[in-house]
XYZ file of C-alpha atoms in Angstrom:
718
model
C 118.759 126.263 134.214
C 116.996 126.225 137.550
C 116.832 122.997 139.532
C 113.181 123.688 140.247
C 112.483 123.279 136.549
C 113.818 119.731 136.588
C 111.752 118.933 139.646
C 108.699 120.399 137.954
C 109.381 118.092 135.018
C 109.531 115.136 137.386
C 113.238 114.541 136.842
C 114.294 113.997 140.453
C 116.642 110.981 140.527
C 119.141 112.533 138.154
C 122.464 114.325 137.898
C 122.782 117.655 136.120
C 125.915 119.072 134.545
C 126.606 122.425 132.890
C 128.954 122.628 129.929
C 132.034 124.815 130.531
C 133.790 124.004 127.260
C 133.971 121.096 124.840
C 135.841 118.939 127.361
C 134.767 120.124 130.809
C 131.448 119.976 132.648
C 130.508 121.494 135.998
C 128.264 119.592 138.445
C 125.001 121.404 139.109
C 123.200 118.647 140.960
C 124.475 115.148 141.874
C 122.963 113.738 145.057
C 122.525 110.164 143.899
C 125.256 107.731 144.846
C 125.119 105.813 141.595
C 126.912 108.745 139.858
C 130.099 107.759 141.723
C 130.181 104.585 139.670
C 129.767 106.388 136.351
C 131.693 109.640 137.009
C 133.828 109.281 140.213
C 134.843 112.969 140.327
C 131.413 114.456 139.709
C 130.293 114.689 143.358
C 133.553 115.390 145.197
C 135.271 117.649 142.660
C 132.025 119.100 141.303
C 133.125 118.513 137.734
C 134.147 115.881 135.199
C 136.225 115.837 132.032
C 135.789 113.957 128.781
C 136.659 111.398 127.666
C 135.058 109.494 130.543
C 135.176 105.776 131.295
C 131.830 105.362 129.548
C 132.027 105.115 125.734
C 128.215 105.383 125.570
C 128.211 108.712 127.393
C 131.156 110.014 125.349
C 129.377 109.154 122.132
C 126.260 111.014 123.261
C 128.311 114.056 124.317
C 129.656 114.251 120.772
C 126.098 114.349 119.483
C 125.273 116.991 122.093
C 128.093 119.252 120.852
C 126.560 119.261 117.390
C 123.098 119.928 118.864
C 124.367 122.874 120.962
C 126.172 124.343 117.984
C 123.154 124.472 115.683
C 120.108 124.533 117.984
C 118.717 127.488 119.912
C 116.295 125.528 122.106
C 114.880 122.056 122.787
C 116.611 118.843 123.777
C 117.892 115.547 122.410
C 117.625 112.145 124.057
C 120.268 109.428 124.184
C 117.861 106.576 124.696
C 118.500 103.956 127.396
C 121.868 102.226 127.685
C 123.365 99.706 130.114
C 126.496 100.232 132.222
C 128.254 97.436 134.124
C 130.548 99.087 136.710
C 132.160 97.141 139.572
C 129.464 94.427 139.360
C 126.761 97.060 139.511
C 124.199 97.407 136.750
C 122.991 100.853 135.714
C 120.332 101.654 133.172
C 120.913 105.226 132.104
C 119.221 107.813 129.998
C 120.740 111.223 129.117
C 119.347 114.504 127.799
C 121.195 117.400 126.228
C 119.331 120.677 126.687
C 119.735 124.488 126.556
C 118.494 127.278 128.813
C 119.221 130.973 128.067
C 122.350 130.113 126.121
C 123.709 127.670 128.709
C 124.187 124.012 127.776
C 123.268 121.188 130.134
C 123.563 117.418 130.347
C 121.086 115.501 132.494
C 121.900 111.859 133.278
C 119.058 109.809 134.705
C 119.236 106.314 136.240
C 116.080 104.574 135.019
C 116.644 101.160 136.589
C 113.550 101.451 138.817
C 111.367 102.560 135.937
C 112.794 99.752 133.821
C 112.077 97.174 136.505
C 108.576 98.567 136.939
C 108.036 98.420 133.200
C 109.262 94.825 133.097
C 106.922 93.995 135.930
C 104.080 95.633 134.052
C 104.953 93.730 130.892
C 105.137 90.472 132.833
C 101.724 91.137 134.341
C 100.465 91.902 130.873
C 101.881 88.636 129.561
C 100.294 86.731 132.429
C 96.968 88.408 131.814
C 97.256 87.731 128.106
C 97.855 84.073 128.936
C 94.772 84.303 131.113
C 92.999 85.713 128.082
C 94.064 82.631 126.095
C 92.411 80.521 128.788
C 89.240 82.572 128.331
C 89.335 81.805 124.611
C 89.824 78.095 125.345
C 86.915 78.175 127.807
C 84.700 79.839 125.239
C 85.618 77.245 122.621
C 84.822 74.422 125.040
C 81.394 75.875 125.893
C 80.734 76.451 122.204
C 81.523 72.856 121.276
C 79.217 71.480 123.985
C 76.369 73.765 122.946
C 76.953 73.050 119.256
C 76.712 69.298 119.849
C 73.497 69.711 121.855
C 71.834 72.090 119.420
C 72.666 69.777 116.524
C 71.102 66.797 118.263
C 67.550 68.009 117.892
C 65.617 70.674 116.050
C 63.218 70.740 119.000
C 64.864 73.116 121.468
C 62.426 72.185 124.227
C 63.669 68.604 124.296
C 67.243 69.705 125.044
C 66.494 72.810 127.102
C 67.415 71.144 130.376
C 70.931 69.962 129.407
C 71.595 73.332 127.766
C 70.563 75.139 130.934
C 72.875 72.906 132.959
C 75.803 73.933 130.768
C 75.188 77.675 130.623
C 73.915 78.203 134.169
C 77.108 76.836 135.733
C 79.685 78.530 133.528
C 81.139 81.931 134.427
C 81.161 82.865 130.756
C 78.258 84.973 129.557
C 76.102 83.011 127.113
C 73.276 84.179 124.880
C 71.461 81.762 122.570
C 69.544 83.637 119.887
C 67.151 82.660 117.123
C 68.142 82.972 113.422
C 66.671 86.514 113.385
C 68.679 87.433 116.523
C 65.857 87.202 119.055
C 66.708 85.899 122.556
C 66.090 82.257 123.430
C 68.273 81.995 126.521
C 70.660 84.281 128.439
C 72.534 82.942 131.456
C 73.131 84.671 134.842
C 76.803 85.322 134.054
C 75.756 87.446 131.085
C 73.507 89.644 133.231
C 76.211 89.914 135.905
C 78.752 90.978 133.324
C 76.698 94.006 132.320
C 75.140 94.863 135.650
C 74.879 92.559 138.642
C 72.234 94.758 140.272
C 69.605 94.783 137.534
C 66.942 92.119 137.253
C 66.347 90.202 134.051
C 63.231 92.195 133.264
C 65.109 95.482 133.448
C 67.851 94.860 130.901
C 68.547 92.769 127.815
C 72.292 92.088 127.498
C 72.009 90.646 123.993
C 70.704 94.010 122.731
C 73.711 95.795 124.202
C 76.048 93.275 122.541
C 74.417 93.651 119.122
C 74.468 97.446 119.347
C 78.148 97.493 120.329
C 79.106 95.018 117.600
C 77.245 96.929 114.881
C 78.655 100.288 115.969
C 82.275 99.261 116.514
C 82.931 96.807 113.663
C 82.268 97.356 109.950
C 82.057 93.593 109.333
C 78.858 93.278 111.414
C 76.597 93.228 108.378
C 78.748 90.690 106.533
C 79.073 88.356 109.550
C 75.307 88.259 110.125
C 74.282 88.026 106.465
C 76.747 85.227 105.661
C 76.345 83.334 108.937
C 80.058 83.519 109.743
C 81.965 82.866 112.946
C 83.532 85.965 114.518
C 85.624 86.886 117.530
C 86.769 90.278 118.791
C 86.725 92.876 121.555
C 83.991 95.401 122.361
C 84.061 98.422 124.627
C 80.939 99.191 126.696
C 80.682 102.646 128.243
C 77.941 102.791 130.847
C 76.832 106.265 131.983
C 78.056 108.233 133.779
C 81.436 106.916 132.706
C 82.082 103.317 133.765
C 83.809 101.395 130.978
C 84.143 97.666 130.413
C 86.061 95.649 127.808
C 84.340 92.520 126.524
C 85.631 89.506 124.595
C 82.865 88.392 122.233
C 82.809 85.160 120.214
C 79.928 84.522 117.812
C 79.099 81.035 116.552
C 76.286 80.205 114.101
C 74.691 76.787 114.596
C 73.628 75.330 111.252
C 71.497 72.416 110.085
C 72.504 69.964 107.344
C 71.699 72.418 104.564
C 73.514 75.235 106.356
C 70.383 77.078 107.453
C 71.115 78.893 110.695
C 69.091 77.383 113.516
C 70.642 79.356 116.387
C 73.273 81.932 117.179
C 75.518 81.366 120.199
C 77.144 84.483 121.705
C 79.890 83.869 124.298
C 80.974 86.901 126.317
C 83.831 87.390 128.834
C 85.037 90.415 130.793
C 88.637 91.275 129.823
C 88.696 94.735 131.434
C 91.591 93.770 133.713
C 93.768 92.997 130.718
C 92.798 96.162 128.874
C 93.214 98.440 131.885
C 96.717 97.104 132.442
C 97.554 97.699 128.811
C 96.237 101.241 129.049
C 98.595 101.978 131.954
C 101.462 101.653 129.507
C 101.251 103.853 126.443
C 103.170 101.398 124.290
C 100.945 98.533 125.331
C 97.894 100.703 124.712
C 98.653 101.366 121.064
C 100.982 98.514 120.115
C 100.353 94.809 119.793
C 102.042 92.943 122.662
C 103.091 90.008 120.454
C 104.436 91.759 117.355
C 105.246 95.269 118.645
C 103.464 96.886 115.685
C 100.447 99.220 115.993
C 97.260 97.540 117.203
C 93.632 97.900 116.121
C 93.021 100.914 118.357
C 96.006 102.839 116.979
C 95.097 101.799 113.429
C 91.585 103.229 113.715
C 92.952 106.475 115.154
C 95.297 106.769 112.191
C 92.563 105.817 109.723
C 90.254 108.524 111.063
C 93.118 111.012 110.868
C 93.877 110.025 107.271
C 90.237 110.536 106.331
C 90.186 113.970 108.001
C 93.300 114.961 106.028
C 91.177 114.523 102.881
C 94.151 113.274 100.818
C 93.759 110.121 98.679
C 95.077 106.877 100.186
C 94.569 103.117 100.079
C 93.713 100.631 102.816
C 94.949 97.042 102.460
C 93.285 94.393 104.617
C 95.464 91.269 105.082
C 94.055 87.936 106.244
C 96.114 84.782 106.907
C 94.600 81.788 105.142
C 93.393 79.023 107.465
C 95.069 80.537 110.539
C 92.497 78.907 112.838
C 93.501 75.509 111.443
C 97.179 76.255 112.119
C 96.385 77.009 115.770
C 94.354 73.822 116.050
C 97.079 71.623 114.550
C 100.233 73.200 115.982
C 98.920 75.006 119.075
C 98.542 78.710 119.878
C 102.193 79.183 120.896
C 103.340 77.955 117.476
C 100.709 80.162 115.884
C 102.150 83.137 117.771
C 105.622 82.302 116.462
C 104.319 82.246 112.897
C 102.603 85.606 113.424
C 105.843 87.165 114.723
C 107.917 85.778 111.866
C 105.333 86.868 109.296
C 105.476 90.433 110.651
C 109.283 90.328 110.385
C 108.957 89.280 106.743
C 106.363 91.915 105.869
C 107.834 94.926 107.703
C 110.757 95.520 105.280
C 108.249 95.988 102.450
C 106.321 98.755 104.256
C 107.234 102.213 102.986
C 108.170 105.049 105.307
C 105.050 106.994 106.245
C 102.715 103.999 105.787
C 101.106 102.269 108.754
C 101.226 98.502 109.254
C 99.016 97.254 112.096
C 97.697 94.021 113.563
C 93.935 94.381 113.848
C 92.946 90.820 114.747
C 94.284 87.345 115.497
C 95.370 86.595 111.939
C 94.432 89.941 110.391
C 96.540 92.982 109.532
C 95.977 96.282 107.770
C 98.141 98.774 105.900
C 97.363 102.442 105.315
C 99.300 103.662 102.293
C 99.625 107.348 103.107
C 101.643 108.498 100.140
C 100.156 109.069 96.710
C 100.373 105.662 95.023
C 98.602 103.970 92.161
C 96.399 100.909 92.316
C 99.068 98.962 90.432
C 101.646 99.859 93.094
C 99.271 98.483 95.742
C 98.868 95.310 93.711
C 102.653 94.993 93.383
C 103.029 95.436 97.144
C 100.318 92.839 97.750
C 102.142 90.287 95.605
C 105.401 90.951 97.453
C 103.652 90.345 100.764
C 102.047 87.150 99.452
C 105.446 85.920 98.227
C 106.902 86.629 101.664
C 104.071 84.781 103.395
C 104.056 81.608 101.312
C 107.650 80.658 102.166
C 107.673 77.752 104.662
C 107.665 78.479 108.394
C 109.963 76.119 110.301
C 108.896 75.029 113.775
C 111.192 74.147 116.703
C 110.380 70.446 116.412
C 111.850 70.343 112.911
C 108.550 70.328 111.040
C 107.328 73.145 108.843
C 104.010 74.545 107.750
C 102.847 76.834 104.980
C 100.335 79.654 105.049
C 98.774 81.953 102.509
C 97.739 85.586 102.550
C 94.565 87.096 101.122
C 94.494 90.851 100.620
C 91.507 93.118 100.129
C 91.917 96.800 99.262
C 89.791 99.929 99.099
C 90.565 103.497 98.069
C 89.755 106.827 99.725
C 87.830 108.793 98.549
C 87.043 106.806 95.377
C 85.305 103.919 97.144
C 84.196 105.609 100.381
C 84.667 108.924 102.167
C 84.480 107.707 105.767
C 86.599 105.270 107.752
C 83.856 102.803 108.655
C 82.577 102.345 105.100
C 86.107 102.178 103.736
C 86.989 99.300 106.069
C 83.666 97.603 105.315
C 84.551 97.612 101.616
C 88.116 96.402 102.281
C 86.630 93.609 104.406
C 84.280 92.688 101.558
C 87.238 92.598 99.166
C 89.299 90.272 101.376
C 86.221 88.105 101.963
C 85.960 87.705 98.205
C 89.706 87.010 97.910
C 89.284 84.106 100.359
C 87.093 82.320 97.828
C 90.089 81.696 95.571
C 92.148 78.580 96.251
C 95.391 80.545 96.005
C 96.449 83.727 97.772
C 95.310 86.815 95.900
C 94.851 90.584 95.961
C 91.288 91.823 95.469
C 90.219 95.465 95.118
C 86.761 96.659 96.022
C 84.572 97.546 93.061
C 80.914 97.759 92.182
C 81.350 94.556 90.192
C 82.767 92.906 93.299
C 79.787 94.053 95.342
C 77.422 92.654 92.732
C 79.419 89.396 92.556
C 79.270 89.074 96.339
C 75.527 89.631 96.260
C 75.323 86.951 93.554
C 77.275 84.524 95.780
C 74.989 85.219 98.746
C 71.938 84.745 96.503
C 73.288 81.428 95.156
C 74.162 80.283 98.674
C 70.587 80.905 99.784
C 69.276 79.123 96.694
C 71.582 76.131 97.276
C 70.012 75.549 100.678
C 66.713 74.596 99.062
C 68.010 73.078 95.809
C 67.870 69.480 97.048
C 64.352 69.692 98.497
C 63.220 71.401 95.289
C 64.741 68.570 93.185
C 66.931 71.004 91.255
C 70.036 68.776 91.110
C 70.723 66.205 88.430
C 73.544 63.713 87.911
C 75.067 63.454 84.447
C 77.237 60.435 83.643
C 80.369 60.430 81.470
C 81.489 56.939 80.410
C 84.993 55.519 80.878
C 86.017 52.932 78.287
C 88.502 50.075 78.392
C 91.018 51.088 75.697
C 91.653 47.488 74.714
C 88.095 46.159 74.362
C 86.086 49.361 74.027
C 83.795 48.205 76.826
C 82.205 50.825 79.073
C 83.434 49.704 82.486
C 82.286 52.673 84.532
C 81.149 56.295 84.425
C 81.878 59.440 86.400
C 78.889 61.073 88.087
C 78.932 64.831 87.476
C 76.581 67.218 89.285
C 74.393 69.715 87.430
C 72.101 72.406 88.901
C 68.947 73.444 87.064
C 67.170 76.178 89.011
C 63.402 76.374 89.085
C 63.554 79.674 87.198
C 65.258 77.878 84.299
C 68.791 79.135 84.965
C 71.513 76.493 84.704
C 74.392 77.083 87.111
C 77.707 75.536 86.145
C 79.620 73.449 88.709
C 82.596 75.798 88.446
C 80.363 78.498 89.943
C 78.334 76.659 92.577
C 80.737 73.947 93.813
C 83.201 76.461 95.375
C 80.272 78.178 97.140
C 79.014 74.849 98.426
C 82.515 73.927 99.580
C 83.121 77.208 101.414
C 79.750 77.250 103.141
C 79.689 73.563 104.104
C 76.678 72.883 101.883
C 78.877 70.447 99.976
C 78.335 67.940 102.811
C 74.547 67.487 102.356
C 74.881 67.925 98.578
C 77.614 65.286 98.514
C 75.375 62.892 100.434
C 72.646 63.438 97.853
C 75.141 62.635 95.079
C 76.185 59.376 96.764
C 72.594 58.368 97.411
C 71.489 59.216 93.863
C 74.484 57.400 92.346
C 73.583 54.268 94.318
C 69.982 54.529 93.054
C 71.276 54.795 89.471
C 73.480 51.719 89.943
C 70.459 49.817 91.205
C 68.444 50.886 88.155
C 71.275 49.884 85.814
C 71.473 46.503 87.515
C 67.774 45.870 87.006
C 68.156 46.815 83.338
C 70.950 44.299 83.029
C 73.958 46.610 82.634
C 77.301 46.133 84.354
C 78.636 49.630 84.979
C 80.387 51.050 88.047
C 79.725 54.697 88.974
C 82.406 57.001 90.375
C 81.537 59.975 92.618
C 83.803 62.816 93.699
C 84.541 63.587 97.358
C 85.479 67.104 98.451
C 87.805 68.063 101.342
C 84.798 69.106 103.441
C 83.184 65.692 102.970
C 86.335 63.929 104.136
C 86.028 65.798 107.449
C 82.402 64.668 107.915
C 82.520 62.033 110.649
C 79.216 60.563 109.447
C 80.374 59.996 105.847
C 81.461 56.356 106.204
C 78.207 55.306 107.799
C 76.245 57.190 105.148
C 78.093 55.370 102.337
C 77.413 52.043 104.019
C 73.741 52.913 104.471
C 73.314 54.112 100.870
C 74.752 50.854 99.523
C 72.484 48.791 101.745
C 69.349 50.842 100.999
C 69.919 50.591 97.224
C 70.620 46.830 97.354
C 73.775 47.078 95.261
C 77.216 45.517 95.564
C 79.865 47.757 97.141
C 82.282 47.140 94.264
C 79.862 48.924 91.943
C 80.633 52.239 93.645
C 83.888 54.152 93.379
C 85.111 57.248 95.254
C 87.278 59.892 93.566
C 89.573 62.173 95.567
C 91.993 64.826 94.375
C 95.693 64.794 95.234
C 95.241 67.879 97.393
C 92.819 66.032 99.665
C 95.450 63.338 100.257
C 98.016 65.870 101.404
C 95.769 68.136 103.468
C 93.773 65.455 105.297
C 96.091 62.456 105.274
C 95.068 60.913 108.608
C 91.345 61.254 107.898
C 91.784 60.026 104.317
C 93.783 56.992 105.444
C 91.053 55.969 107.891
C 88.207 56.556 105.421
C 89.851 54.746 102.497
C 90.846 51.808 104.669
C 87.273 51.404 105.875
C 85.588 51.823 102.473
C 87.999 49.330 100.963
C 86.890 46.863 103.662
C 83.357 47.375 102.331
C 84.541 46.663 98.784
C 84.286 50.223 97.416
C 87.145 51.118 95.046
C 89.147 54.359 95.156
C 90.479 56.618 92.400
C 92.815 59.616 92.595
C 91.668 62.450 90.331
C 93.720 65.168 88.572
C 96.971 63.308 89.192
C 100.179 65.286 88.666
C 98.712 68.802 88.925
C 100.597 70.210 91.878
C 101.429 67.767 94.652
C 104.170 65.213 95.067
C 102.067 62.321 96.286
C 104.099 59.231 95.432
C 104.537 58.294 99.082
C 100.782 58.561 99.601
C 100.102 56.295 96.635
C 102.301 53.648 98.218
C 100.761 53.942 101.694
C 97.060 54.400 100.925
C 94.592 51.768 99.645
C 94.106 53.097 96.080
C 92.927 51.298 92.920
C 93.179 53.844 90.104
C 94.829 57.136 89.225
C 93.450 59.543 86.639
C 95.864 61.496 84.446
C 94.747 65.123 84.401
C 93.343 66.404 81.119
C 95.994 69.158 80.968
C 98.638 66.517 80.161
C 96.434 64.679 77.658
C 95.442 67.827 75.765
C 98.864 68.491 74.194
C 100.472 65.072 74.406
C 100.731 64.742 70.600
C 102.664 68.000 70.182
C 104.389 68.378 73.563
C 107.222 65.962 74.302
C 107.181 66.910 77.985
C 103.524 65.881 78.336
C 104.327 62.603 76.592
C 107.159 61.952 79.017
C 104.983 62.782 82.036
C 102.201 60.453 80.869
C 104.619 57.604 80.206
C 106.168 58.083 83.643
C 102.755 58.086 85.351
C 101.677 54.908 83.533
C 104.932 53.112 84.361
C 104.832 54.176 88.015
C 101.165 53.260 88.430
C 101.591 49.822 86.907
C 104.619 49.148 89.095
C 102.352 49.889 92.084
C 99.675 47.620 90.548
C 97.325 50.566 89.926
C 95.129 51.085 86.878
C 95.450 54.310 84.878
C 92.569 56.392 83.529
C 93.146 59.271 81.114
C 90.789 62.267 81.233
C 89.966 64.679 78.437
C 90.577 62.361 75.456
C 89.243 64.172 72.394
C 91.152 62.831 69.362
C 92.024 59.487 67.811
C 95.727 60.363 68.026
C 95.434 60.799 71.784
C 93.568 57.503 72.158
C 96.066 55.625 69.986
C 99.022 56.955 71.985
C 97.401 55.998 75.286
C 96.362 52.565 74.029
C 99.810 51.881 72.589
C 101.401 52.737 75.938
C 99.060 50.540 78.005
C 96.811 53.121 79.593
C 93.864 51.113 80.927
C 90.815 53.386 80.569
C 89.911 56.727 79.045
C 87.102 59.254 79.169
C 86.481 62.345 77.084
C 84.495 63.947 74.282
C 85.930 61.458 71.762
C 83.673 58.853 73.343
C 80.871 60.892 74.914
C 80.047 64.101 76.678
C 78.445 63.852 80.143
C 74.890 62.569 79.599
C 71.621 62.678 81.558
C 70.779 59.273 82.988
C 68.210 58.333 80.338
C 70.608 59.200 77.493
C 73.392 57.322 79.242
C 71.224 54.205 79.322
C 70.592 54.642 75.584
C 74.355 55.014 75.065
C 74.944 51.734 76.905
C 72.339 49.906 74.890
C 73.858 51.195 71.640
C 77.362 50.050 72.590
C 78.106 46.775 70.743
C 80.703 45.654 73.278
C 78.748 46.455 76.439
C 78.403 43.546 78.839
C 75.032 42.543 80.190
C 74.501 41.035 83.628
C 71.745 39.538 85.630
C 70.341 41.771 88.388
C 72.909 41.927 91.182
C 72.446 40.430 94.603
C 71.658 42.762 97.471
C 74.309 44.089 99.828
C 75.286 41.270 102.196
C 74.113 41.728 105.768
């Protein structure tokens, strides 16, 4: 082999040896002094003999012998290894090669390249940290704008403070109308795209929308559903200048979740991306997890489509990952991401691709011929791996979930963009379930998603159109038979005559945030009903349900206070019901809210008790008056000894904590007798009454022989 060939290959700082026999090597080239540390005789004696003093080199030479015996051409690579010789550190890499029947070993000291790579990686880490600061800046600007835009529907009245915020920031800001027309674009946004063009000569928001629509299949879904979104765009300006952009999209919504504005926040992250592109591994692999990134994934997806062989795409989304970052911080979130990847990787088959395509999003291309059931089985394995607790350095732990959407090529789509759009739609639908799930794209799914979007739009006008109605289901004292209170249950009667069940519309309202204004309507209407009952002479408390979203509404307490005052009722005539899950997920907020409403005189009940959370400590700490035994325990209590034991334990525990017990779903005399015999305080269910419209409920009260009558109550004390 000619030395010029090595030089042509760029292998300069190396030592080259020719094989004489299986134990002896002749020095061809050895000018570098570091070889004296590894092979002392190589430069002076022009040869070396094995075994050497380096077990790593000896091991590779054994592999080389096998390669030379069976191969006619090519080379094999040892990979990089460390040598500590006389307090000197070497990072070495060896090749075994052949040239016209002669066998060669090339040993290369890669310490400088390694140090340069480490420097590059460190710069990348620093720039990525800088990128985190950009994200934090964007979030800060978003929160300020969101607060301002929510203060007034009249944009002119707040134009000046908005301008003060966006004119001074170095983040590009575009405020758009609901139909994506420009309202305001700040100087930083124009500078980001072209500092030399005047405002009349370019419209940055148009460029952003075009890039987003072209580069991301979820564009249509984000805009149609009014979702938040964050990602990276690449802008190529003729004749060839490229720029990487960090884009965050925030919809600003009114009480009934109508979009009033779109806020686009844009930052230049070209420096980060250009550094990553200088290192091939950083270009195609995620810096945090070391698995393929979005860019590499799309390359592979396009290649898989061009191969025209059937395959599946699985789109993985971590449940509530944004909330994890907010509670535990981004560094803890990064740790969870890394550990999750370590858990998932062993389940990925050889030949499949597993990539990180977003902050808390991953994708898998299943290259081999597999069935839909095998994809489902894999999805469940990944979910099982994800739901195990993640332990943090401070001793605490947190739990996450995993939603998975899947689409099939070519059954569902025959191009990469549409395929990912359908997988995105599937995972978006999977998110609507309370538990982690695997959802495959189908025509039925598309129709169901369209139904959800249609119901969401209809919900926004349901209150103003007077389409909601409260039904009341009585709760009776099991000793006296007196109706002490009733649960207010929401019903939706659309103007077209269709009746939508709460099981269908409540989850939509919860996910979209519409539950907040709807919940306020329920509280207000319940207070009006109490006032009417008072004036008719009936003593009956009404209980309304609070959702997790309502608990997070900082205006809820004041609204409850105002509704009681406006209806001129006593606070103790209103009761709030919360589920166990709300106690666990929002403990701090729940503790504050319940403490304050109890100061008003409003009572509190815990619904669906015993259905999945261990909440005994919360019952002891929180100001609670009643717990409701879930109907699932009552249903089979006569025939199931376990349900009997659970009910008896709940009653005993509640009474020891001086709490009243209410049983739900009582349908038979045997159930009532068992509950009454064992000192359950109240019960509700079909045995007594189904949920009734208000007028029928009043008739039910008047027909009850044991119902107490009262004089009209005094107004809420000032």
